[in-house]
Structure formats: structure tokens, C-alpha cells
CSV table of C-alpha atoms in Angstrom, one decimal:
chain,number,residue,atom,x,y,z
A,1,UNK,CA,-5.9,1.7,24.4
A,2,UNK,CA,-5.6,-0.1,20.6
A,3,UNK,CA,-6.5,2.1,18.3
A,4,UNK,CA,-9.8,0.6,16.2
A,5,UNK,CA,-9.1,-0.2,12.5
A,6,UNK,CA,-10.9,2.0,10.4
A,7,UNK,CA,-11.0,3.6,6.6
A,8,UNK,CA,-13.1,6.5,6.5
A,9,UNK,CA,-13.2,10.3,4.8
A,10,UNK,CA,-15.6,13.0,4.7
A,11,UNK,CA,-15.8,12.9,1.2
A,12,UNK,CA,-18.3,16.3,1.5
A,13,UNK,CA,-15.0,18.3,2.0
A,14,UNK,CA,-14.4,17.8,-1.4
A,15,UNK,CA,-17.7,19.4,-2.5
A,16,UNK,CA,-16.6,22.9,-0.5
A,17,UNK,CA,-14.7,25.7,-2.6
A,18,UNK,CA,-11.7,24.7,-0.3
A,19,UNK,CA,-10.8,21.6,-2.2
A,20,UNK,CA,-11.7,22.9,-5.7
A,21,UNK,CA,-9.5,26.1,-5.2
A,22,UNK,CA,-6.4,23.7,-3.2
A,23,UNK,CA,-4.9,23.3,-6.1
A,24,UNK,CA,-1.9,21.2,-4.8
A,25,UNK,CA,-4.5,18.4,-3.8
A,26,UNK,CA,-6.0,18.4,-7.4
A,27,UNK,CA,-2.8,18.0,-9.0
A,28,UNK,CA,-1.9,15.1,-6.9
A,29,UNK,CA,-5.6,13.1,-7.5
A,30,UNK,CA,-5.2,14.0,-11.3
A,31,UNK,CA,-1.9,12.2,-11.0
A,32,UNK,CA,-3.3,9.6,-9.5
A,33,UNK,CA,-2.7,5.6,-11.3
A,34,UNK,CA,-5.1,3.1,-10.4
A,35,UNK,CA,-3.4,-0.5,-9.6
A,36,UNK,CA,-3.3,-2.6,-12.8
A,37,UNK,CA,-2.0,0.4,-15.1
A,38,UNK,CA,1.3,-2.6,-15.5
A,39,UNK,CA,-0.7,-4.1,-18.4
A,40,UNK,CA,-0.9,-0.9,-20.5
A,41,UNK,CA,2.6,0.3,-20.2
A,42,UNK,CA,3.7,4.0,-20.9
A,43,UNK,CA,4.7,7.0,-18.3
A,44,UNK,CA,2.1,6.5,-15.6
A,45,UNK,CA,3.9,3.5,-14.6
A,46,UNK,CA,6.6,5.6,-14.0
A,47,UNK,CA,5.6,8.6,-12.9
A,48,UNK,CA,1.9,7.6,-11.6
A,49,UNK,CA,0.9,7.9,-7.8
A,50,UNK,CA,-0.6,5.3,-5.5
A,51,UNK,CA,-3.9,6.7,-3.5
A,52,UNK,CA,-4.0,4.6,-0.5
A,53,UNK,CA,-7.5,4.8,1.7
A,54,UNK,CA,-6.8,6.2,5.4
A,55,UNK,CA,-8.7,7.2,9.1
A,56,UNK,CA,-9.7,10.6,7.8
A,57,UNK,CA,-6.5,11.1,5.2
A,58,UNK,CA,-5.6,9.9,2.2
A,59,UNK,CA,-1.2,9.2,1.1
A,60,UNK,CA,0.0,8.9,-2.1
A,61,UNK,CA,3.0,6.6,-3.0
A,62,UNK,CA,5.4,7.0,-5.9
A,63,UNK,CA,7.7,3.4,-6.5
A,64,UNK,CA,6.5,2.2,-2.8
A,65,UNK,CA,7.8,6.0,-1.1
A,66,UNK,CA,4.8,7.7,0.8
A,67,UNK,CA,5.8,11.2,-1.2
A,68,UNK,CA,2.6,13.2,0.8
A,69,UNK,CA,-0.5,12.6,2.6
A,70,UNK,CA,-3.4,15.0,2.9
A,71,UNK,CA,-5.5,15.3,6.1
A,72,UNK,CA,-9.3,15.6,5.7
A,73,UNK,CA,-9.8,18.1,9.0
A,74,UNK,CA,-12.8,18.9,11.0
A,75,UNK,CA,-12.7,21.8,12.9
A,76,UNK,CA,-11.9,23.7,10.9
A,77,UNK,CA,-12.8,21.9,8.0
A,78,UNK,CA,-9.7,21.8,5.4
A,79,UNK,CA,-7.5,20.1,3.7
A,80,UNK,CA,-4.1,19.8,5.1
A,81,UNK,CA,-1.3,18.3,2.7
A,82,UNK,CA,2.1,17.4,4.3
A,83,UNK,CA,5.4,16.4,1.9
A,84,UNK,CA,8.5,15.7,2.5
A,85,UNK,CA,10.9,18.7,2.5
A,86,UNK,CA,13.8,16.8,0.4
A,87,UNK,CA,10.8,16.2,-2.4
A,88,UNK,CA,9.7,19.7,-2.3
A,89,UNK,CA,13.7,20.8,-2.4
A,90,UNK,CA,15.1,18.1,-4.9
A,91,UNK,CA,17.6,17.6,-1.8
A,92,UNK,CA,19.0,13.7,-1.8
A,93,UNK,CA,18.8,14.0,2.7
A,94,UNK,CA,17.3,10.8,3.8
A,95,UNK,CA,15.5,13.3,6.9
A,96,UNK,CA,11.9,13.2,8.0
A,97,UNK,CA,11.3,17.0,7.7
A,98,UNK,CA,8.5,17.9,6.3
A,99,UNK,CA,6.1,21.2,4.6
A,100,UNK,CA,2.6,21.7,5.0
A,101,UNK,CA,0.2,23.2,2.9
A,102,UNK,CA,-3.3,24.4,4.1
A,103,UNK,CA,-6.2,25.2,2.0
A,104,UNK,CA,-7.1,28.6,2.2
A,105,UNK,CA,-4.1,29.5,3.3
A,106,UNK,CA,-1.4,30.7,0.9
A,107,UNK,CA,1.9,29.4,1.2
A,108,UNK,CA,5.6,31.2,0.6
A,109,UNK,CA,6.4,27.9,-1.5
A,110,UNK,CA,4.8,26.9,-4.2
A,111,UNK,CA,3.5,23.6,-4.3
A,112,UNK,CA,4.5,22.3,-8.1
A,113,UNK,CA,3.7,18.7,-7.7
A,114,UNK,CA,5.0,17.6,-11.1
A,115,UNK,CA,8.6,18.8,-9.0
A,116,UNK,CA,7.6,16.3,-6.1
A,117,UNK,CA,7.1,13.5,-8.2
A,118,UNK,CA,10.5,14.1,-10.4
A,119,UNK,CA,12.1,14.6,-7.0
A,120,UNK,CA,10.7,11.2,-5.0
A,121,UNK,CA,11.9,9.6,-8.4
A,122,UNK,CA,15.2,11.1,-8.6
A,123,UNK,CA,15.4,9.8,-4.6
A,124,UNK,CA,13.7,6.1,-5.1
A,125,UNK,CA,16.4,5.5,-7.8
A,126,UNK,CA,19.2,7.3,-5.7
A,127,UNK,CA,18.3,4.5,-2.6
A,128,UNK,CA,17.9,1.7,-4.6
A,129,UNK,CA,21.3,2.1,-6.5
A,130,UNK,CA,22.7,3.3,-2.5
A,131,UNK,CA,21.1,0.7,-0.3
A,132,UNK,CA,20.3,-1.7,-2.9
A,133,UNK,CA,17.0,-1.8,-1.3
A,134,UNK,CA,14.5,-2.8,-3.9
A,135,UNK,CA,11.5,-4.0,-2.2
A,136,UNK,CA,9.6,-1.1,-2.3
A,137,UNK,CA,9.5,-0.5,-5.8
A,138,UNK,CA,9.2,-4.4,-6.3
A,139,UNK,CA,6.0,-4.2,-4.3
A,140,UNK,CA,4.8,-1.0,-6.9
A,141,UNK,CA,5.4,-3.6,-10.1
A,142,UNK,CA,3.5,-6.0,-8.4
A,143,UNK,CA,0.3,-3.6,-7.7
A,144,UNK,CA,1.2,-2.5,-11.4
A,145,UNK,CA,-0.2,-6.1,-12.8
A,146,UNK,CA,-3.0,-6.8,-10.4
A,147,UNK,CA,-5.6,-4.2,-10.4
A,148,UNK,CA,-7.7,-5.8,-7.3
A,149,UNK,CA,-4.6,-4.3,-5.1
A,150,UNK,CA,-6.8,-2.2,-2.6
A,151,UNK,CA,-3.7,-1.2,-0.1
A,152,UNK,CA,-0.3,-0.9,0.6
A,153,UNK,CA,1.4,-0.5,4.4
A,154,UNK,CA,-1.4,-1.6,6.5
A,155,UNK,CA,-0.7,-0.4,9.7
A,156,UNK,CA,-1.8,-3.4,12.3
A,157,UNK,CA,-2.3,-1.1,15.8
A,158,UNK,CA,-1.3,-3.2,19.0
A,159,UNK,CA,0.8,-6.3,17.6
A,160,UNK,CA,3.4,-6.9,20.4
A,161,UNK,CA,6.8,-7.0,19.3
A,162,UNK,CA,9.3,-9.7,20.8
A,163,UNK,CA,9.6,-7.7,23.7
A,164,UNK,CA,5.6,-7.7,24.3
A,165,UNK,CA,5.5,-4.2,23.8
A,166,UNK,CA,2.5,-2.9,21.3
A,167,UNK,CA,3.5,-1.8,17.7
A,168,UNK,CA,2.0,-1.3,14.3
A,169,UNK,CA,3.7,-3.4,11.5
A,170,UNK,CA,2.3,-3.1,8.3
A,171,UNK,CA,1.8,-5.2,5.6
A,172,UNK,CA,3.1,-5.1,2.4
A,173,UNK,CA,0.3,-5.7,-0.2
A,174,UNK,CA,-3.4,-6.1,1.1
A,175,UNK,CA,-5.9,-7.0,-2.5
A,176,UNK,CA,-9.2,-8.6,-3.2
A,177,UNK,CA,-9.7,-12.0,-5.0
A,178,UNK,CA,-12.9,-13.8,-6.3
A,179,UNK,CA,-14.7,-16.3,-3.6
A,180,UNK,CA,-17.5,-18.2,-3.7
A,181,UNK,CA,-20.7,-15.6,-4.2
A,182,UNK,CA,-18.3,-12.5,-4.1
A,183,UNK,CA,-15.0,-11.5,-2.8
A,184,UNK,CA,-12.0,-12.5,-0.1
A,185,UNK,CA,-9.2,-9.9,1.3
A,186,UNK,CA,-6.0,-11.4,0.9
A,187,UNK,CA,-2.7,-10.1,2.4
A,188,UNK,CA,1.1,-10.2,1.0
A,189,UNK,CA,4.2,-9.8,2.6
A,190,UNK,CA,7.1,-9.0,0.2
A,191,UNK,CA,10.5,-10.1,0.4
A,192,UNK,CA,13.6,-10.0,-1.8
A,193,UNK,CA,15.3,-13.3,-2.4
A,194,UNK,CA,18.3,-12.4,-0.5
A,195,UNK,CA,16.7,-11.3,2.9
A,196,UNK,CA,17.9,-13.4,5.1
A,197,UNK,CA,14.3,-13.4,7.4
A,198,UNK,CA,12.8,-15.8,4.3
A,199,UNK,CA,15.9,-17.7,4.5
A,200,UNK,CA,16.5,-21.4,6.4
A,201,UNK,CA,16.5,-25.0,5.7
A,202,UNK,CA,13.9,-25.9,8.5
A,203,UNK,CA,12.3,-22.6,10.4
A,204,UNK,CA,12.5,-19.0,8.6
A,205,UNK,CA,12.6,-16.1,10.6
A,206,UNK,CA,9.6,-15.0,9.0
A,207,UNK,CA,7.2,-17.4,10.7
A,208,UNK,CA,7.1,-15.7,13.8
A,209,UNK,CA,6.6,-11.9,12.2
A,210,UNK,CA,3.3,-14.3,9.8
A,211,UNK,CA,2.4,-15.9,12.8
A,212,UNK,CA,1.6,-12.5,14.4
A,213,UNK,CA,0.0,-10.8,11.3
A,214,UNK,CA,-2.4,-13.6,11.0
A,215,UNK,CA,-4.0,-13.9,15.0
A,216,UNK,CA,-4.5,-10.0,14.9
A,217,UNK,CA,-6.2,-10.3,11.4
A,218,UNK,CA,-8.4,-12.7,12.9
A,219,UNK,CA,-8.9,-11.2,16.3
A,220,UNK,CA,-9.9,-7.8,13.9
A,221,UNK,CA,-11.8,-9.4,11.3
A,222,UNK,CA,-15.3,-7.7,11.1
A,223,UNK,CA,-13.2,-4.6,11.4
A,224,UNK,CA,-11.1,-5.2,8.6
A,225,UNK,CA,-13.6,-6.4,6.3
A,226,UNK,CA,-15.8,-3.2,7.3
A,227,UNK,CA,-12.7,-0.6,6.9
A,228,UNK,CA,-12.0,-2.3,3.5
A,229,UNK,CA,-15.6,-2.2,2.0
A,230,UNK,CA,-16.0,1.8,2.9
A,231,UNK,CA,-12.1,1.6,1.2
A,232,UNK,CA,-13.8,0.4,-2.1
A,233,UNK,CA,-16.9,2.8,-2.0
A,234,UNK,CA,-14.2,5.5,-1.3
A,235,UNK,CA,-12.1,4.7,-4.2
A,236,UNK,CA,-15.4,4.4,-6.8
A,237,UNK,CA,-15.6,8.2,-5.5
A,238,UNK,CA,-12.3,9.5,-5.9
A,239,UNK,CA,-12.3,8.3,-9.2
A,240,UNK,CA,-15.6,9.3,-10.4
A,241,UNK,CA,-14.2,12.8,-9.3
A,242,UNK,CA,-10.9,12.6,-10.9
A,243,UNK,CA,-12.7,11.7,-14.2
A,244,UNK,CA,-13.5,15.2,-14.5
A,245,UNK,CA,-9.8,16.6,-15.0
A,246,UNK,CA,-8.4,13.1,-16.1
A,247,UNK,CA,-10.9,11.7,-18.1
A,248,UNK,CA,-8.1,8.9,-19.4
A,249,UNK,CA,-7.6,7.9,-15.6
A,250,UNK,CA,-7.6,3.9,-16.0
A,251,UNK,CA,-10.3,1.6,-14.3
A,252,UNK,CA,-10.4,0.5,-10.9
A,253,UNK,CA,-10.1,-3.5,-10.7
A,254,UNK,CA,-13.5,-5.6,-10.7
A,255,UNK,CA,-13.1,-6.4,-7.4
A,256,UNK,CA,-13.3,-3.1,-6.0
A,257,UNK,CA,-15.9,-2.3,-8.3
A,258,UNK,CA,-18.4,-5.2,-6.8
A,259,UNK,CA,-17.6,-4.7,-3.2
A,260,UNK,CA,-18.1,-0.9,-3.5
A,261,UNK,CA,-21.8,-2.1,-5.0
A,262,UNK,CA,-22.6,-4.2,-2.2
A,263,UNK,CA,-20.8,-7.5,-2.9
A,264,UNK,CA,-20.3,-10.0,-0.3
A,265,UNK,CA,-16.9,-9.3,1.3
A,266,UNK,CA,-14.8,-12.3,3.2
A,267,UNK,CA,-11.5,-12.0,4.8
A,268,UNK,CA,-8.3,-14.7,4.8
A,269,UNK,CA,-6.3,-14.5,7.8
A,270,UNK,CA,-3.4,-16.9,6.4
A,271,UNK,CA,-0.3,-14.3,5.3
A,272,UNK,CA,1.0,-15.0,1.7
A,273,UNK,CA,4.9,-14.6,0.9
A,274,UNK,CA,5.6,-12.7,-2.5
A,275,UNK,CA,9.5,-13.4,-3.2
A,276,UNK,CA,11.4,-11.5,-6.1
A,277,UNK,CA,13.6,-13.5,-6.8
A,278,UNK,CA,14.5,-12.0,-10.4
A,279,UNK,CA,17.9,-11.3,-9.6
A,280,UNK,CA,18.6,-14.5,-7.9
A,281,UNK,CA,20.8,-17.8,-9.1
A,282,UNK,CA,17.8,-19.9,-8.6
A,283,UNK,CA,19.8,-21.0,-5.5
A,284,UNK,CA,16.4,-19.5,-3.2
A,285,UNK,CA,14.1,-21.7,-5.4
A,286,UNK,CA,16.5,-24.6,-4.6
A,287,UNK,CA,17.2,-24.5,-1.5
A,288,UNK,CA,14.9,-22.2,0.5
A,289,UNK,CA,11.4,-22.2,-1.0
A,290,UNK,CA,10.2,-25.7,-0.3
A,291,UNK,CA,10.1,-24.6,3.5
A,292,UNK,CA,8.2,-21.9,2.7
A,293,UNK,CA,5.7,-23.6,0.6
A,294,UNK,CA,5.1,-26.0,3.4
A,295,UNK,CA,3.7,-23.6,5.9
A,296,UNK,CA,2.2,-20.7,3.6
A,297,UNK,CA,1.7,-19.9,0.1
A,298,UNK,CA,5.0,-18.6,-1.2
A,299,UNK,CA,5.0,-17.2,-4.6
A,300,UNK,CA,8.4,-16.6,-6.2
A,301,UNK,CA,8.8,-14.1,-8.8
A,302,UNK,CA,11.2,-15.0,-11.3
A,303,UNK,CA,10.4,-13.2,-13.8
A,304,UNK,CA,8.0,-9.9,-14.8
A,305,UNK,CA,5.1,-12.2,-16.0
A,306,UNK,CA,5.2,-13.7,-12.4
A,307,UNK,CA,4.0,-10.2,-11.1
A,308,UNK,CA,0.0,-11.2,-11.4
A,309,UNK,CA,-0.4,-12.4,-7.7
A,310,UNK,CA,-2.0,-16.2,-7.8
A,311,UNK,CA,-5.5,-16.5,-7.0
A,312,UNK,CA,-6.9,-19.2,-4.3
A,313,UNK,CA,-4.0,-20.5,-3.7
A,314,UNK,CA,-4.6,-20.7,0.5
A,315,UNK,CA,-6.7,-23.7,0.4
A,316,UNK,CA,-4.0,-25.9,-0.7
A,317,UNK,CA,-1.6,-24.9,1.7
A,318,UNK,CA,-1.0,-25.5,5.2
A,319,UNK,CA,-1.5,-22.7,8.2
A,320,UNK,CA,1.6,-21.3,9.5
A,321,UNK,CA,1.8,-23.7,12.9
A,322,UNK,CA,0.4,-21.7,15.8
């Protein structure tokens, strides 16, 4: 059975002794960076986090990398915050061990979150420079410059894979834009210039993987557009709560504002490309983008004031071919 799309937290938790004495938690909401914080500048870009809205926990992302998620529980009520050993240790593994940290239950190590954050630094830039894998931290400039950004690594439950088995993909960048009377969701694959998926002279690769994204969006639609309004409303509370620690905490984008106050909410099924193409010849742009543009709206970046995602671009551009 698919497991239903949902955003929700019992936000109440937060009212309970638990979360005001769990101090690990706190320090990670106060160093929480809304999306837009690109136009201002200074350290948070750097070393801000990314709150992204869950089913019943919240993860926070530093340049793209999930560095801990905290688990709202029930029975018993807690908080339960899990991190990645090697950001905990400063080790440079690339493992999936991880630590927990329970409220209300003390812990052997401590939980300094200003060391987590150095550390998942230390380790984005260690990859990048390794792997020369940029996209993740290409898709954290890109939230950095567009405030409406409301999501990052959707997980989509129960798209089959090419061997018709059921997965969850995610998708890269999911934000709100202005339309009509209110607001549409619009959703952003990322891509670097050089990955061969975005890549041909008549058919990319990437079709198929767009192709997919867009019938589940539209076979989930009132879910979506439900999971992403209670999203909103949840943000507007987290930050009216972090206020009190971080009064300098920037504002959440209009967008979210409005839909969190009852705005009319409408959802785009047609996937967007975002290409950064910064470091490329111009030999994408000549060659490769024109298929693109044909099928979808592609947007290539070419440089950093090509960051703020287009608005209403879709209606101009024809549906990836079914």
C-alpha cells in the first residue's frame, strides 16, 4: 500500500517542558535560514540551515546535505533528533551511521550543534572538491534567491521505476508562485550542465524520469496541495517561535505568508528543468537546450543573477509528450 502524501506536526510538543529544556533542537531552529536570505548576503548563507516540513518530523539541510532530522513522537511524546555520526565526529567517512538524541534523556555526547554545522561544511566542500558533485549546493544558491521555495527532496511514494517496481524519487526544488487570485506550486528538477541525462540532440534522458514526476503529481494533486498549505501554516509557526531566541531570523517569502492565511492554493503538474550551467563553454546552451525548451520550461543558469527562478513561465511551453 502507497504511502499517502502528507505534511503534518504536533506543533503542541513544542509547548511541553521537553522541547524547551532539548536544547540540541533549539539550537538547530535558532540556526535556522529562511529561503531568500541570498539577497542579504553575510554568514547565514553559509552557515544557515534549511527547515524542510515532514509527516510528523522536521530535517534540516546545510549546502543541500540533510545534516539531522528530529521526530515529533507520540507515545511517548518527545522529541527525537538523529545526525549523522561523521558530523557529530568531524570524521570525512561517507557512512550512514548515525546518533540519537532523546529529550529527556541525557546523552554521553554532547550535542554542540555549532560542531555539526562546521563539520557538514567541512564534508559538503570535501565532496564537492572529491566527486565534483555540485548540484546539491547549486540547488541551496538557488533557494538562497527565491524566498517562495517551500521544499526540497520531495519524496513522491509509489513511482515505478523502469523495472515497474514502486519507489520514492524526490524532487529537487518544490516553491510557490503568484496565480490568478492566489498561489500555484511549482516543481524544479536541478541539473548540472554536464549531466549527461539533460543531454541529446533529439530525446534527453530526462523525459522519461519528467514524464513520471508529472502523472503522479496529477494523480496526487488535492493531496499535494493539502500537505503543502498545512506546510506554510507550519512554517508561519516555527518562525513565530524562533523569533523569540532569533529575533533577526529573516522573513518567510510572501507566498507562504498568504497561503498560510488562507490563500487560494493551485498546483502545476508540468516539471521545470533548472540547469547551472556556470561553469559551462556555452556549448549546453548551443547545442542541448533548444530540446529542452521545446518540451518543458528549461531555465539555464549562467550566471549568479540567473538564480531567481522565472515566474509563469509553463504556459508558454509545451507538455512533456505523454
Amino acid at each position: 500500500m502507497t504511502t499517502r502524501f502528507e505534511r503534518k506536526l504536533d506543533t503542541s510538543l513544542l509547548d511541553l517542558p521537553l522541547a524547551a529544556d532539548f536544547l540540541p533542537f533549539n539550537d538547530l531552529l535558532r540556526a535556522w535560514v529562511p529561503a531568500g536570505d541570498g539577497t542579504a548576503g553575510g554568514a547565514n548563507m553559509r552557515d544557515g540551515l534549511r527547515l524542510a516540513i515532514r509527516r510528523n518530523y522536521v530535517n534540516f539541510y546545510l549546502a543541500g546535505q540533510s545534516v539531522a532530522r528530529v521526530d515529533f513522537g507520540q507515545r511517548p511524546k518527545c522529541l527525537k533528533l538523529t545526525v549523522h555520526d561523521k558530523y557529530v565526529r568531524g570524521e570525512q567517512e561517507q557512512g550512514q551511521k548515525t546518533m540519537r538524541f532523546v529529550s529527556g534523556k541525557p546523552s554521553d555526547t554532547p550535542a554542540i550543534v555549532a560542531d555539526w554545522i562546521a563539520n557538514a561544511r567541512a564534508n559538503a566542500e570535501g565532496k564537492a572538491k572529491r566527486d565534483g558533485d555540485r548540484e546539491k549546493t547549486f540547488v541551496d544558491e538557488v533557494i538562497s534567491h527565491n524566498p517562495n521555495v517551500i521544499d526540497v527532496e520531495m519524496a513522491m511514494p509509489g513511482v515505478l521505476n523502469d523495472n515497474g517496481n514502486p519507489t520514492a524519487p524526490r524532487m529537487d526544488i518544490v516553491a510557490l508562485e503568484p496565480h490568478g487570485d492566489g498561489w500555484q506550486l511549482v516543481f524544479w528538477e536541478a541539473k548540472l550542465s554536464r549531466n549527461d541525462e539533460a543531454k541529446s540532440l533529439t530525446e534527453p534522458q530526462v523525459f522519461r524520469q519528467l514524464k513520471k514526476y508529472r502523472t503522479w503529481l496529477r494523480d496526487h494533486e488535492a493531496d499535494v496541495i493539502a500537505a503543502y498549505q498545512q506546510t506554510c501554516r507550519i512554517l508561519v509557526d516555527f518562525r513565530e517561535r524562533t523569533m523569540k531566541s532569533n529575533p533577526d531570523i529573516g522573513e518567510l517569502g510572501s507566498g507562504i505568508r498568504a497561503v498560510a492565511d488562507g490563500a487560494v492554493l493551485a498546483l502545476d503538474p508540468t516539471i521545470r528543468l533548472l540547469i547551472d550551467g556556470r561553469k559551462d563553454t556555452g556549448r549546453f546552451a548551443d547545442r542541448h537546450l533548444a530540446p529542452l525548451k521545446e518540451e518543458t520550461t528549461a531555465h539555464l543558469v549562467q550566471r549568479d543573477a540567473d538564480l531567481t527562478l522565472p515566474v509563469g513561465t509553463t504556459a508558454a511551453a509545451a507538455p512533456v509528450t505523454d
